[in-house]
Amino acid sequence: MSTEAAVAEIQEPTDIRLSLAQSLVTNLEQGNTAAVEQLINDLASQQESALFQEVGKLTRQLHDSLAIFGMDDRFPDLAENRIPNAKERLNYVIEKTEESAHRTLNAVEEALPIAHELEENGSNMRQDWAKFTRREMNAEEFRQMSKRIETFLESVETDAKQLNQGLSDVMMAQDFQDITGQIIRQVIELVQEMQDGLVTVIRNTGSSSKSSNEDNKKNITAEGPQVNQEDNPDVMSGQDEVDDLLSSLGF
Amino acid sequence: MDKDMKILIVDDFSTMRRIVKNLLRDLGFTNTSEADDGITALPMLKTGKFDFLVTDWNMPGMQGIDLLKAVRADPELSSLPVLMVTAESKKEQIIEAAQAGVNGYVVKPFTAATLKEKIDKIFERIEAA
């Protein structure tokens, strides 16, 4: 509803109230009690109908605003696809970060006792060696120490290998950051778009502008990690499928 | 395969660049440099005499697929081996990369063994050619 139309609708009852008030004054001056009472009632009912008109106007505005929501292509798409999709993506972020945290903790928990044992064995060995250099060791004790040194050196080799493996696992567990970062960035874009859309609706309340359709031209572009791989036959489920596809292309 | 070859790692996430760099070092390749997207990578490639490019696809600025196309279109760089390491796993995307002339394609998340296998394969082919 335009402003001019709204003013015209209000103009008429104002005129009626003015003429009612004028005749009220005249009748009051003339001491016409019955007519005065009637006129006061008439004025009150005018007030009521103005209120009903306001409520009617608000109802129409609300209706128009709701119609814009329905007409803008983006809103049904947002509500039906992109918001549920964002929820799914954020759940995937939780999954990935949790998985990485467990992988890191597992590796650390496996590595810690190894490091502790290395420290302890090293310390014992140093004490043995000090005893030996002080010439406080008899032949039998020396034979036992030699044996311990041999096993220690062997264990150092395997322990170091295990620690190396654990540290590599910790490093590889950090790969979640890349994938989750991409997903969160996409969700931020979606939230930004929703915000822009809502601002447009607020600005356009009362006018029903239809947004231009986005160009649907098919363009192969980066989409980020695929979250729901099972439901999409076009998505490769892993390196093996990628390799199969590439070898079918002559790679 | 020359272990001293110069490798450029392109990914917008520093953690991923670190992982790739560490894996390459484990495989014996220590001569690596990093770039965070195609726009920074391309001038480095043009002046840096790189022997191998490892790139992500999805990056702000210039995407990996466009970097690959720019490399193949440049007469100085056109024969540079390119390995794509990316989370993009749709069939049409892999076909697009293959048509653009990628030498290998690794999907994230990946393992050290996969990376090694793909690099070995790329250089086997190059040495056989």
PDB file of C-alpha atoms in Angstrom, chain A residues 92 96 168 171-182 185-186 218-226 229 232-239 242-243 245-247 249-251, chain B residues 11-16 18-19 22-23 26 56-58 60 63 87-96 98 102-112 114 117-118 121 125:
ATOM      1  CA  TYR A  92      31.106 -33.325   9.709  1.00  0.00           C
ATOM      2  CA  LYS A  96      36.637 -34.744  11.823  1.00  0.00           C
ATOM      3  CA  SER A 168      54.172 -38.964  12.265  1.00  0.00           C
ATOM      4  CA  MET A 171      51.360 -34.791  12.295  1.00  0.00           C
ATOM      5  CA  MET A 172      48.971 -36.613   9.966  1.00  0.00           C
ATOM      6  CA  ALA A 173      46.125 -36.120  12.449  1.00  0.00           C
ATOM      7  CA  GLN A 174      46.392 -32.377  11.778  1.00  0.00           C
ATOM      8  CA  ASP A 175      44.992 -32.781   8.264  1.00  0.00           C
ATOM      9  CA  PHE A 176      41.512 -32.040   9.641  1.00  0.00           C
ATOM     10  CA  GLN A 177      42.327 -28.330   9.804  1.00  0.00           C
ATOM     11  CA  ASP A 178      42.413 -27.970   6.038  1.00  0.00           C
ATOM     12  CA  ILE A 179      39.122 -29.772   5.447  1.00  0.00           C
ATOM     13  CA  THR A 180      37.208 -28.280   8.362  1.00  0.00           C
ATOM     14  CA  GLY A 181      38.525 -24.815   7.532  1.00  0.00           C
ATOM     15  CA  GLN A 182      37.092 -25.059   4.025  1.00  0.00           C
ATOM     16  CA  ARG A 185      34.352 -20.919   5.360  1.00  0.00           C
ATOM     17  CA  GLN A 186      31.434 -22.150   3.224  1.00  0.00           C
ATOM     18  CA  LYS A 218      27.278 -25.252 -15.642  1.00  0.00           C
ATOM     19  CA  ASN A 219      30.832 -24.505 -14.627  1.00  0.00           C
ATOM     20  CA  ILE A 220      33.250 -26.949 -13.078  1.00  0.00           C
ATOM     21  CA  THR A 221      34.640 -25.242 -10.052  1.00  0.00           C
ATOM     22  CA  ALA A 222      35.970 -26.031  -6.614  1.00  0.00           C
ATOM     23  CA  GLU A 223      33.286 -27.219  -4.201  1.00  0.00           C
ATOM     24  CA  GLY A 224      35.340 -28.117  -1.187  1.00  0.00           C
ATOM     25  CA  PRO A 225      35.225 -31.457   0.571  1.00  0.00           C
ATOM     26  CA  GLN A 226      32.205 -33.627  -0.228  1.00  0.00           C
ATOM     27  CA  GLN A 229      29.556 -39.099  -0.333  1.00  0.00           C
ATOM     28  CA  ASN A 232      26.052 -38.837  -4.613  1.00  0.00           C
ATOM     29  CA  PRO A 233      27.191 -41.255  -7.313  1.00  0.00           C
ATOM     30  CA  ASP A 234      29.357 -38.528  -8.902  1.00  0.00           C
ATOM     31  CA  VAL A 235      31.554 -38.319  -5.838  1.00  0.00           C
ATOM     32  CA  MET A 236      34.578 -40.582  -5.631  1.00  0.00           C
ATOM     33  CA  SER A 237      34.684 -42.405  -2.310  1.00  0.00           C
ATOM     34  CA  GLY A 238      38.456 -42.440  -2.053  1.00  0.00           C
ATOM     35  CA  GLN A 239      41.830 -42.644  -3.756  1.00  0.00           C
ATOM     36  CA  VAL A 242      39.980 -41.765  -8.297  1.00  0.00           C
ATOM     37  CA  ASP A 243      42.758 -44.035  -9.557  1.00  0.00           C
ATOM     38  CA  LEU A 245      38.683 -43.192 -13.048  1.00  0.00           C
ATOM     39  CA  LEU A 246      42.068 -41.801 -14.066  1.00  0.00           C
ATOM     40  CA  SER A 247      43.234 -45.129 -15.472  1.00  0.00           C
ATOM     41  CA  LEU A 249      41.039 -41.958 -18.906  1.00  0.00           C
ATOM     42  CA  GLY A 250      44.396 -43.398 -19.945  1.00  0.00           C
ATOM     43  CA  PHE A 251      46.496 -42.393 -16.943  1.00  0.00           C
TER      44      PHE A 251
ATOM     45  CA  ASP B  11      47.883 -24.791  -0.531  1.00  0.00           C
ATOM     46  CA  ASP B  12      45.971 -22.032   1.232  1.00  0.00           C
ATOM     47  CA  PHE B  13      46.171 -23.848   4.581  1.00  0.00           C
ATOM     48  CA  SER B  14      49.563 -23.681   6.262  1.00  0.00           C
ATOM     49  CA  THR B  15      48.901 -26.910   8.200  1.00  0.00           C
ATOM     50  CA  MET B  16      48.411 -28.795   4.935  1.00  0.00           C
ATOM     51  CA  ARG B  18      53.444 -28.384   6.567  1.00  0.00           C
ATOM     52  CA  ILE B  19      52.088 -31.916   6.287  1.00  0.00           C
ATOM     53  CA  ASN B  22      57.082 -33.144   6.121  1.00  0.00           C
ATOM     54  CA  LEU B  23      55.936 -36.078   4.028  1.00  0.00           C
ATOM     55  CA  ASP B  26      60.410 -38.222   4.813  1.00  0.00           C
ATOM     56  CA  ASP B  56      45.571 -27.916  -3.906  1.00  0.00           C
ATOM     57  CA  TRP B  57      42.469 -27.089  -5.994  1.00  0.00           C
ATOM     58  CA  ASN B  58      40.226 -24.972  -3.769  1.00  0.00           C
ATOM     59  CA  PRO B  60      41.007 -18.129  -2.697  1.00  0.00           C
ATOM     60  CA  GLN B  63      42.459 -21.831  -7.833  1.00  0.00           C
ATOM     61  CA  ALA B  87      39.505 -32.558  -1.330  1.00  0.00           C
ATOM     62  CA  GLU B  88      37.667 -32.123  -4.659  1.00  0.00           C
ATOM     63  CA  SER B  89      36.423 -35.626  -5.339  1.00  0.00           C
ATOM     64  CA  LYS B  90      33.675 -35.328  -7.958  1.00  0.00           C
ATOM     65  CA  LYS B  91      33.997 -37.308 -11.146  1.00  0.00           C
ATOM     66  CA  GLU B  92      33.591 -34.259 -13.374  1.00  0.00           C
ATOM     67  CA  GLN B  93      36.289 -32.401 -11.446  1.00  0.00           C
ATOM     68  CA  ILE B  94      38.788 -35.234 -11.823  1.00  0.00           C
ATOM     69  CA  ILE B  95      38.016 -35.442 -15.542  1.00  0.00           C
ATOM     70  CA  GLU B  96      38.455 -31.668 -15.793  1.00  0.00           C
ATOM     71  CA  ALA B  98      42.899 -34.797 -16.332  1.00  0.00           C
ATOM     72  CA  VAL B 102      47.434 -33.012 -14.485  1.00  0.00           C
ATOM     73  CA  ASN B 103      50.081 -35.739 -13.911  1.00  0.00           C
ATOM     74  CA  GLY B 104      48.592 -37.163 -10.725  1.00  0.00           C
ATOM     75  CA  TYR B 105      45.555 -36.684  -8.486  1.00  0.00           C
ATOM     76  CA  VAL B 106      45.467 -37.409  -4.765  1.00  0.00           C
ATOM     77  CA  VAL B 107      42.237 -36.916  -2.793  1.00  0.00           C
ATOM     78  CA  LYS B 108      42.289 -35.660   0.785  1.00  0.00           C
ATOM     79  CA  PRO B 109      42.453 -37.060   3.352  1.00  0.00           C
ATOM     80  CA  PHE B 110      45.422 -39.085   2.085  1.00  0.00           C
ATOM     81  CA  THR B 111      48.216 -41.188   3.506  1.00  0.00           C
ATOM     82  CA  ALA B 112      51.990 -40.914   3.221  1.00  0.00           C
ATOM     83  CA  THR B 114      49.538 -42.702  -1.373  1.00  0.00           C
ATOM     84  CA  GLU B 117      53.077 -43.972  -4.769  1.00  0.00           C
ATOM     85  CA  LYS B 118      51.774 -41.093  -6.928  1.00  0.00           C
ATOM     86  CA  LYS B 121      54.490 -43.118 -10.672  1.00  0.00           C
ATOM     87  CA  ARG B 125      56.506 -42.186 -16.518  1.00  0.00           C
TER      88      ARG B 125
END
